[in-house]
mmCIF file of C-alpha atoms in Angstrom:
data_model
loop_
_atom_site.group_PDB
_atom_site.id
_atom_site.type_symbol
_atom_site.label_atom_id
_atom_site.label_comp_id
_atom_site.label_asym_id
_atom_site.label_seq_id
_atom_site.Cartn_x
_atom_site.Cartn_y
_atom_site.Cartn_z
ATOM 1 C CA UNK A 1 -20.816 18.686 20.676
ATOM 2 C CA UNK A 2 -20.355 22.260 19.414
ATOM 3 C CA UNK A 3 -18.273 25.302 20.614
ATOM 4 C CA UNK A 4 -18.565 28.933 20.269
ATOM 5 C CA UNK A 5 -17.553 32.580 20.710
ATOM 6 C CA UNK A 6 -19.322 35.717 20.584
ATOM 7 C CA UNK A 7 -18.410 39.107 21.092
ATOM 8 C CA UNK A 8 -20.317 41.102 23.383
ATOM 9 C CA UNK A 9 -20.626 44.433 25.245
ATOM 10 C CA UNK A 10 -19.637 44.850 28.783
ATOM 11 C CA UNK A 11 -24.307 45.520 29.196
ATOM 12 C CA UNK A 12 -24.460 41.885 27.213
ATOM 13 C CA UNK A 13 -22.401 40.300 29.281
ATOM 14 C CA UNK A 14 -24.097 41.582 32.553
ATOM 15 C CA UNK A 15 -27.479 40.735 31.176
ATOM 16 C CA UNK A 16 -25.480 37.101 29.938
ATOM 17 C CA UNK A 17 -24.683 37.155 33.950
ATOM 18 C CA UNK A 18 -27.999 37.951 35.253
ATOM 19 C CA UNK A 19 -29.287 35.077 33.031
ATOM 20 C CA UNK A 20 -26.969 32.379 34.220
ATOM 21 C CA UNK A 21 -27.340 33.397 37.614
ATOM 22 C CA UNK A 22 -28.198 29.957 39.154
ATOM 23 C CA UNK A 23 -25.249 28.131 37.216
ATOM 24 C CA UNK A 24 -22.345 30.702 38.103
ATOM 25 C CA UNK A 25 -19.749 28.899 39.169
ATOM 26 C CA UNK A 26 -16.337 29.993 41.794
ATOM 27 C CA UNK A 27 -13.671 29.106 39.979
ATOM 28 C CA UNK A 28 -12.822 31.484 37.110
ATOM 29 C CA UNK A 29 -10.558 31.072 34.027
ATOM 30 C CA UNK A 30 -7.713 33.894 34.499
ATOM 31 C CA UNK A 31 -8.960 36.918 32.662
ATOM 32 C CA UNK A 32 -12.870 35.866 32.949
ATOM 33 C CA UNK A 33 -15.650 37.954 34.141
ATOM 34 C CA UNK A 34 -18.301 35.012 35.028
ATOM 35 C CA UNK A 35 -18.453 31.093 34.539
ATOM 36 C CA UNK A 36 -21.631 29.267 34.434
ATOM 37 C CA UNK A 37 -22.046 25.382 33.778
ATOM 38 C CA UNK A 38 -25.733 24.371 32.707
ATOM 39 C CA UNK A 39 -26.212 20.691 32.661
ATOM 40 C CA UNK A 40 -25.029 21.068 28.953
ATOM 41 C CA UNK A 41 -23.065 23.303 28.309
ATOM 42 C CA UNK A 42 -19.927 25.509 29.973
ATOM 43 C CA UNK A 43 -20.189 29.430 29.563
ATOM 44 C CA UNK A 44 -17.473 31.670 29.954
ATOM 45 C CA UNK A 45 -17.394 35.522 29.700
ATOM 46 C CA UNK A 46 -13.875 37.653 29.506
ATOM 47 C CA UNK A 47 -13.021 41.210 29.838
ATOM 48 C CA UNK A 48 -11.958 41.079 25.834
ATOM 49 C CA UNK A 49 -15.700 41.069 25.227
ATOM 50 C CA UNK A 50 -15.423 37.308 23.809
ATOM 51 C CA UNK A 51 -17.965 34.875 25.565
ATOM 52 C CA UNK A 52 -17.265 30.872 24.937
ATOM 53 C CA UNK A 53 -20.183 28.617 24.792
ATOM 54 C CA UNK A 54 -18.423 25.313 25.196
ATOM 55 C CA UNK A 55 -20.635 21.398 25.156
ATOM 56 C CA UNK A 56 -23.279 19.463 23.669
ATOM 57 C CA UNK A 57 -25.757 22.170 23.538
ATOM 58 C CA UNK A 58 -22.878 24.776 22.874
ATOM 59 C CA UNK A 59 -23.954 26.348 19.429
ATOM 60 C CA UNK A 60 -27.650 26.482 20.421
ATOM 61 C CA UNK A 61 -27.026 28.409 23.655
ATOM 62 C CA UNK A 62 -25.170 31.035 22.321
ATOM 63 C CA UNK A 63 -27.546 31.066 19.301
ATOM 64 C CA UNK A 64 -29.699 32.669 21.743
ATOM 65 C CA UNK A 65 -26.861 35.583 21.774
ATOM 66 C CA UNK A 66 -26.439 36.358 18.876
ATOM 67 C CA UNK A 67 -24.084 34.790 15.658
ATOM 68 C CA UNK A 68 -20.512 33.440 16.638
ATOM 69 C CA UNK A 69 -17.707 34.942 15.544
ATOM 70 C CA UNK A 70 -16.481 33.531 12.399
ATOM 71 C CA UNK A 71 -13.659 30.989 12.523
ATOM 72 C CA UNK A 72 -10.348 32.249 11.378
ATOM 73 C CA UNK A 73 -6.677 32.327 13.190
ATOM 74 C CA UNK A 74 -3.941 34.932 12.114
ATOM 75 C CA UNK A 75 -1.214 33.781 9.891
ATOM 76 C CA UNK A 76 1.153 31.118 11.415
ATOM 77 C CA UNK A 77 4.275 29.590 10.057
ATOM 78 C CA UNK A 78 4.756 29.238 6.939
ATOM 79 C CA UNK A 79 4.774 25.335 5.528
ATOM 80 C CA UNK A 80 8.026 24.124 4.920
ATOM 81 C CA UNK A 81 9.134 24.586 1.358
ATOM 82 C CA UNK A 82 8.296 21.277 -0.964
ATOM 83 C CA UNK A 83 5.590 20.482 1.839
ATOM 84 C CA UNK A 84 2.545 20.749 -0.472
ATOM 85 C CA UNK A 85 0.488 21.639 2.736
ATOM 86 C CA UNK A 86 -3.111 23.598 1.433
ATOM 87 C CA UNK A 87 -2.509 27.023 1.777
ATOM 88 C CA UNK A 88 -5.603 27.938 3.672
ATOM 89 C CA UNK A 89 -4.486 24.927 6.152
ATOM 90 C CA UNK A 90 -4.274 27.289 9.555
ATOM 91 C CA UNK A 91 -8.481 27.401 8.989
ATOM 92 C CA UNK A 92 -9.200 23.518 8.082
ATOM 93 C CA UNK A 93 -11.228 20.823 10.505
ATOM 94 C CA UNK A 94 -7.910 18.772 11.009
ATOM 95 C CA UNK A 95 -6.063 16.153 13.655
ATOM 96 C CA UNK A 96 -3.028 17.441 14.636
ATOM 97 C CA UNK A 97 -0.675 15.157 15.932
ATOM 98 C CA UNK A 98 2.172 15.872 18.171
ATOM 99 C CA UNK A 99 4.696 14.318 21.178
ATOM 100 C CA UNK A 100 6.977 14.948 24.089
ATOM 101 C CA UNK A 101 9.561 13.428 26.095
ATOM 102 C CA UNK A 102 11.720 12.045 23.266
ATOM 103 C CA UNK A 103 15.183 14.172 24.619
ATOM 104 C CA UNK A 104 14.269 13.671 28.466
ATOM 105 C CA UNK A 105 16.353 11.411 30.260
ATOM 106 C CA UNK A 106 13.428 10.485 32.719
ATOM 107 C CA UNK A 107 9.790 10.241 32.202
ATOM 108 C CA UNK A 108 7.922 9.249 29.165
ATOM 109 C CA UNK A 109 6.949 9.763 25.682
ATOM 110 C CA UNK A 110 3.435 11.011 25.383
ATOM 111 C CA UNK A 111 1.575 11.444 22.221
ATOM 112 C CA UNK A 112 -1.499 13.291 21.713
ATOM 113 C CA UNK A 113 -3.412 13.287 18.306
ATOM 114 C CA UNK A 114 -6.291 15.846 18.822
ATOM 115 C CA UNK A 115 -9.148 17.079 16.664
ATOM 116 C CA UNK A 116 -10.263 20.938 16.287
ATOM 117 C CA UNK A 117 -13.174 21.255 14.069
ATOM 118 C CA UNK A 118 -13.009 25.167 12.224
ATOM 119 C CA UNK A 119 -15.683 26.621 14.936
ATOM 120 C CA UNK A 120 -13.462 25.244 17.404
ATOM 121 C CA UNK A 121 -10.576 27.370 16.417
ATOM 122 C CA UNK A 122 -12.001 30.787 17.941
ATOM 123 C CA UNK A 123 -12.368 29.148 21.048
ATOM 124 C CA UNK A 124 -8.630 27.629 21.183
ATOM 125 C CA UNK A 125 -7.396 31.187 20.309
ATOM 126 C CA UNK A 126 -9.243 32.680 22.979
ATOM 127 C CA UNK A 127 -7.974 29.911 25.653
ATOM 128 C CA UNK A 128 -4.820 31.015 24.626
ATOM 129 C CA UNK A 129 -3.364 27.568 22.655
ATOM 130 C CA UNK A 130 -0.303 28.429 20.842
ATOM 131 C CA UNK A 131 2.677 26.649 20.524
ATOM 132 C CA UNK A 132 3.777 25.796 24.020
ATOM 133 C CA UNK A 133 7.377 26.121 23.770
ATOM 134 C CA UNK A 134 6.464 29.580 23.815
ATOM 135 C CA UNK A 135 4.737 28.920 27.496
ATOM 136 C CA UNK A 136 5.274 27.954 30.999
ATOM 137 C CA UNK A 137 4.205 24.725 32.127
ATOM 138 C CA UNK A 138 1.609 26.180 34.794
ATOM 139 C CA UNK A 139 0.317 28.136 31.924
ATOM 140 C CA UNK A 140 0.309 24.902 29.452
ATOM 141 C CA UNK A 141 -1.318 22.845 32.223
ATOM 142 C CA UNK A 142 -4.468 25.604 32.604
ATOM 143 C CA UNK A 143 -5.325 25.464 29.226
ATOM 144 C CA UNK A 144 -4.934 21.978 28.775
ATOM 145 C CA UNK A 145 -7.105 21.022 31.689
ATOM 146 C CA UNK A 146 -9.790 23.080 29.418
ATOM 147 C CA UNK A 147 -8.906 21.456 26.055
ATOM 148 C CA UNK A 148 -9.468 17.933 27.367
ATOM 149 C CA UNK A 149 -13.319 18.541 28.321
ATOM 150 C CA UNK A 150 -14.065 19.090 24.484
ATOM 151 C CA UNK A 151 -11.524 18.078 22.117
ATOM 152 C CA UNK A 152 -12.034 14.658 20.775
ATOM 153 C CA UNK A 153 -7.927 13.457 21.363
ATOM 154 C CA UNK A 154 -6.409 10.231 22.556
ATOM 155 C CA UNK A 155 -3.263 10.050 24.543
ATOM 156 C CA UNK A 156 -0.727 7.362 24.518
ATOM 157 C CA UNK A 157 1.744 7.060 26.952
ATOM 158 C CA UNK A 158 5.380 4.896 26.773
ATOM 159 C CA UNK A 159 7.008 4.341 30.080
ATOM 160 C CA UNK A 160 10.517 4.033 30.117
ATOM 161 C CA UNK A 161 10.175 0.769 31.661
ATOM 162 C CA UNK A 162 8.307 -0.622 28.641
ATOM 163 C CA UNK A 163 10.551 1.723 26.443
ATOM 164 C CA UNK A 164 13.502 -0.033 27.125
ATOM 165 C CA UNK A 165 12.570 -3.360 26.888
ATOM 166 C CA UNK A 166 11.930 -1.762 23.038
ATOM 167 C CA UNK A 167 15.300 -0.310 22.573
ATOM 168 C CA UNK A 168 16.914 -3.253 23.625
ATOM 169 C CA UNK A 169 15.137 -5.266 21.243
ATOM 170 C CA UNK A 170 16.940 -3.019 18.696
ATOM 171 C CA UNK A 171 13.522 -0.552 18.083
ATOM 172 C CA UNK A 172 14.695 2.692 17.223
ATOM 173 C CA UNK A 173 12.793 6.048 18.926
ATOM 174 C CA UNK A 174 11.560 7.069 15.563
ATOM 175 C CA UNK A 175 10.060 3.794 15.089
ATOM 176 C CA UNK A 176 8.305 3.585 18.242
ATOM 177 C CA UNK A 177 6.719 7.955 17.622
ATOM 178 C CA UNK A 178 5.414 6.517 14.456
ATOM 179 C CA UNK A 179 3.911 3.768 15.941
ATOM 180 C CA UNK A 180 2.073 5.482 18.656
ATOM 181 C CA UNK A 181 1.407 8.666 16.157
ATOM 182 C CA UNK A 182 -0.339 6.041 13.910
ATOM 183 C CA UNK A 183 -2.467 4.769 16.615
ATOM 184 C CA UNK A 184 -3.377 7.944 18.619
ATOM 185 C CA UNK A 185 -4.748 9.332 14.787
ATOM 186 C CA UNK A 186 -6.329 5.760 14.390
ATOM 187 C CA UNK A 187 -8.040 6.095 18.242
ATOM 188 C CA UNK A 188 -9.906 9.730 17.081
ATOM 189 C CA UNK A 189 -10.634 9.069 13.569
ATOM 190 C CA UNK A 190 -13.179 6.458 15.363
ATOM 191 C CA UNK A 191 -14.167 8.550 18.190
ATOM 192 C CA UNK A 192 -15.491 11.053 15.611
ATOM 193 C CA UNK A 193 -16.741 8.852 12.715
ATOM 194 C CA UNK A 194 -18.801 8.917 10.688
ATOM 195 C CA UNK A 195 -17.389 12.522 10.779
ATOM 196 C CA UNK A 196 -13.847 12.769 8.934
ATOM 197 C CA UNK A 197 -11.111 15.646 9.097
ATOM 198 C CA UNK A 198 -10.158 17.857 6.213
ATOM 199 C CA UNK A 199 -6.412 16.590 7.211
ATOM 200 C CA UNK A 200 -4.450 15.252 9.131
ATOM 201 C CA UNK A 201 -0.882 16.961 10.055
ATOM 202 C CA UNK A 202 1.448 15.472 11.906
ATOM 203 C CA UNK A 203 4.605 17.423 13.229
ATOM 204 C CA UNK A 204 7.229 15.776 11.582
ATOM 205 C CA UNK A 205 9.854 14.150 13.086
ATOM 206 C CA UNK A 206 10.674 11.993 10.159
ATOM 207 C CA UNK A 207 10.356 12.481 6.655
ATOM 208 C CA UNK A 208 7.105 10.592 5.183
ATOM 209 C CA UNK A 209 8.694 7.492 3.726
ATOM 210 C CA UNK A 210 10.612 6.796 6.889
ATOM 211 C CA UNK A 211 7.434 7.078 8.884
ATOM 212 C CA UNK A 212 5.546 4.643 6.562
ATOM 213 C CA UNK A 213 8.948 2.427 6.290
ATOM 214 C CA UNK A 214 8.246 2.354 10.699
ATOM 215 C CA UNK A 215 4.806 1.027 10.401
ATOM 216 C CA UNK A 216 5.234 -1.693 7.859
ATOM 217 C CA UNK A 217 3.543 -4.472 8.709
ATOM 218 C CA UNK A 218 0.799 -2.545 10.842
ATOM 219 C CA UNK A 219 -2.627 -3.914 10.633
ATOM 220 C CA UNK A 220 -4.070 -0.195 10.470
ATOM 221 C CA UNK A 221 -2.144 2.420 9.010
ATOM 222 C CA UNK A 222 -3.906 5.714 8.474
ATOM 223 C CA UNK A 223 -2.245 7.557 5.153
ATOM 224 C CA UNK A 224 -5.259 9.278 3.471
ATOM 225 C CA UNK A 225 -5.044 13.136 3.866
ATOM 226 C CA UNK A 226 -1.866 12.182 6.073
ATOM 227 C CA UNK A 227 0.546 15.561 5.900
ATOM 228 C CA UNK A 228 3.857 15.823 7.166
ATOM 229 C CA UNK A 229 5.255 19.274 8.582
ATOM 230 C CA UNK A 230 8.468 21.106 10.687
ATOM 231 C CA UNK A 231 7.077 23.331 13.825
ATOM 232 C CA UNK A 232 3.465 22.300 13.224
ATOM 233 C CA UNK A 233 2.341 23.544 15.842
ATOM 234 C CA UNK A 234 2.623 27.309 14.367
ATOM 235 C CA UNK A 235 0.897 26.374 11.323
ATOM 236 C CA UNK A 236 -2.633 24.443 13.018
ATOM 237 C CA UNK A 237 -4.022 25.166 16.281
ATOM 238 C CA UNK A 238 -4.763 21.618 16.445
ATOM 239 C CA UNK A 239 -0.920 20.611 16.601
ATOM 240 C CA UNK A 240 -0.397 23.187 19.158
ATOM 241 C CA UNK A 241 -3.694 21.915 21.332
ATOM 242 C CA UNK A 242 -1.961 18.511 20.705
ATOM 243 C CA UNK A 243 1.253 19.242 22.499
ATOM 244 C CA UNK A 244 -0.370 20.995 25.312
ATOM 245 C CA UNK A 245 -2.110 18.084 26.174
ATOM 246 C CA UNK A 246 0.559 15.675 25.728
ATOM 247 C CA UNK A 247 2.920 18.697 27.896
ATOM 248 C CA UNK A 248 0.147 18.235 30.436
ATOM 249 C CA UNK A 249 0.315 14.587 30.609
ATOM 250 C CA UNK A 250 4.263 14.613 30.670
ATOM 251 C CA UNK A 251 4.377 16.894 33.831
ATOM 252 C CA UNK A 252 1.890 14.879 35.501
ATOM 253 C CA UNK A 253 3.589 11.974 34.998
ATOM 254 C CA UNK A 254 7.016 13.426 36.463
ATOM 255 C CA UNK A 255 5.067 14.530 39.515
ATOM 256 C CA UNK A 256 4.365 10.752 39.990
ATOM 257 C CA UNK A 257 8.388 9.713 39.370
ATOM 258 C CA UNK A 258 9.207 12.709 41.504
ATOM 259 C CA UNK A 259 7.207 10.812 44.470
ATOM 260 C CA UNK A 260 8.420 7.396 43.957
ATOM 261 C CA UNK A 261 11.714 8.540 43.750
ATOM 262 C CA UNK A 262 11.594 10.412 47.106
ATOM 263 C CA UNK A 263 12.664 13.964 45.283
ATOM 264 C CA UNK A 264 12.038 16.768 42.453
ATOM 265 C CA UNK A 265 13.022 15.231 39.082
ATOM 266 C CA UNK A 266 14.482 17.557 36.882
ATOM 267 C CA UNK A 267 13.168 17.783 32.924
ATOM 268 C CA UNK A 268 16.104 17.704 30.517
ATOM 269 C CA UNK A 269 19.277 16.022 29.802
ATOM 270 C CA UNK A 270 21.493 17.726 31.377
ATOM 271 C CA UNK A 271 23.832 17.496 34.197
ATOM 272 C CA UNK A 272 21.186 18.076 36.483
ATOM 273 C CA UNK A 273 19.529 14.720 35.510
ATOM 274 C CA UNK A 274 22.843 13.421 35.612
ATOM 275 C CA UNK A 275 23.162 13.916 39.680
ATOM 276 C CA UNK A 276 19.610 12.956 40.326
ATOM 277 C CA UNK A 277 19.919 9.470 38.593
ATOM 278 C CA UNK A 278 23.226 9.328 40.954
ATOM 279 C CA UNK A 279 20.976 10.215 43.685
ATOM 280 C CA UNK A 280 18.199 7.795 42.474
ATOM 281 C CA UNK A 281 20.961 5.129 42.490
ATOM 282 C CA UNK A 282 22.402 5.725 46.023
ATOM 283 C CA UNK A 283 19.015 5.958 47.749
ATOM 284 C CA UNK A 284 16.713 2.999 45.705
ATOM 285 C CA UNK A 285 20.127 1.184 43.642
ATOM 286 C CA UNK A 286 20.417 0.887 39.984
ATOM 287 C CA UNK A 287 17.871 -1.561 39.379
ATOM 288 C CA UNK A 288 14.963 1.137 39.206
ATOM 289 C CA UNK A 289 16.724 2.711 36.685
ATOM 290 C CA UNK A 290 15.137 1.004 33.812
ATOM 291 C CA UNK A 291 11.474 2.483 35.559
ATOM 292 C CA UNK A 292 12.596 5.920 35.249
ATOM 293 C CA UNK A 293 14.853 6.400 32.319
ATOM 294 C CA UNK A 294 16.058 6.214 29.322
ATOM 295 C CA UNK A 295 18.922 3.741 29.470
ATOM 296 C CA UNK A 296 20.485 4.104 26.333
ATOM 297 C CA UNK A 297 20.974 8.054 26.943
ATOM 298 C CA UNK A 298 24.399 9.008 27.806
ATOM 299 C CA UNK A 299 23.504 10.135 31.436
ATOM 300 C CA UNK A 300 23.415 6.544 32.724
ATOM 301 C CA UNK A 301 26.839 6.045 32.556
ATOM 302 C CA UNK A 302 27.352 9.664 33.395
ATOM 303 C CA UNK A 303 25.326 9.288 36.507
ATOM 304 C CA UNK A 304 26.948 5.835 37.667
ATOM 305 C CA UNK A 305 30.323 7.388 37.399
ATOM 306 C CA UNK A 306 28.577 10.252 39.891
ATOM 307 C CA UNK A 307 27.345 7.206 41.990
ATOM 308 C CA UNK A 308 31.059 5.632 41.325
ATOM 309 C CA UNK A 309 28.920 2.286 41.023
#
């Protein structure tokens, strides 16, 4: 699979039009000026004058453009200090590895580990992939729908039900991020052998020897090229293309609690959580609660006091 991005005149990309006439598609990409979809490959023209060839065939179709645009991303965060992280990092083939739901009373932990090769770099800039705090989840959900028809990623999911029956057993959150970090890596370092990353950063959410202390006695533990960094997502485009998709996943996911439970979830872990776990309780009784949250948070007692149960 290969991706690419020319730039092009507003004539080029008529005549690019006027070729792809028969595989235009309906639906365009906010911003675009045509789509096409050719049984191998995904074309997309915008009014910046960048075209993205996108598939299997991607590099050889828009070889017949011209020569992509070369793959380098603006300056991001700087690496923490003592990090040791290559300095020319931001432009390195690397799996970036990133989660969400850990501070959310309900709903689940995703993690997505997700690889972006250096040609596919241009392409995530142009989609827009950034750090998605800095984003609205309607926004994070467009681009992610995109990122998940050509990344090579896996996605792990924890339910709170299964979470639980973790904590309880005296497994602490940190534990169970570095297990399912370790596996989501594992899970794309296969997909893309024999092919193998220039890194692999993780955005840290323990320091390294913790992480490696969680995932002793692992059959597989992946540690070569393995680096460790704060807001990683500024520094790689792949971290930041990891949490979208895992962002993407989580919202899906509280669409589904959201219909079991009858009403709109809130995110957080807040008060407002705090009155719909009351609610939850009232209308289903506190026996689902281990299926939708996070027992050990505060907001269960907070909510059965709400409930007065």
């Amino acid at each position: 699979m290969g991706n690419s991005v020319l730039q092009k005149s507003p004539e080029e990309i008529k005549k690019m039009k006027e070729y792809y006439s028969k595989f235009l598609i309906d639906k365009l990409p906010p911003g675009s000026v045509f789509a096409a979809k050719t049984p191998s490959c995904a074309i997309t023209a915008y009014k910046s004058g960048k075209v993205l060839f996108q598939g299997k065939d991607g590099e050889a179709e828009a070889a017949r453009w011209g020569t992509a645009l070369a793959p380098s991303v603006k300056k991001g965060a700087a690496p923490t200090p003592g990090s040791h992280l290559p300095r020319n990092i931001g432009e390195m083939s690397i799996i970036g590895s990133d989660e969400v739901g850990t501070g959310d009373f309900f709903g689940p932990i995703t993690v997505v580990a997700a690889y972006v090769r250096r040609q596919d770099i241009p392409v995530l800039k142009e989609l827009g992939v950034q750090d998605s705090k800095n984003l609205k989840d309607d926004k994070i959900i467009e681009i992610a729908r995109q990122l998940v028809t050509f990344l090579p990623h896996s996605l792990l999911t924890l339910h709170n039900e299964k979470y639980n029956q973790m904590q309880m057993k005296g497994m602490s959150q940190g534990k169970m991020k570095a297990l399912l970090h370790n596996q989501a890596i594992h899970h794309v370092l296969e997909k893309i052998a024999p092919e193998k990353p220039e890194a692999i950063l993780i955005d840290e959410f323990a320091k390294e020897p913790i992480y490696y202390a969680h995932l002793k006695g692992q059959r597989k533990i992946i540690r070569e090229n393995v680096l460790f960094n704060t807001k990683a997502e500024g520094i790689h485009l792949g971290v930041a293309a990891a949490s979208m998709i895992a962002r993407y996943a989580f919202v899906r996911h509280f669409e589904t609690l959201s219909k079991r439970a009858g009403f709109t979830i809130p995110k957080g872990a807040g008060a407002a959580v705090d009155k719909a776990a009351a609610r939850l309780i009232l209308d289903k009784g506190k026996d689902v609660l281990p299926e939708f949250v996070k027992l050990h948070f505060a907001n269960t007692e907070k909510a059965k006091k709400i409930a007065r149960v």
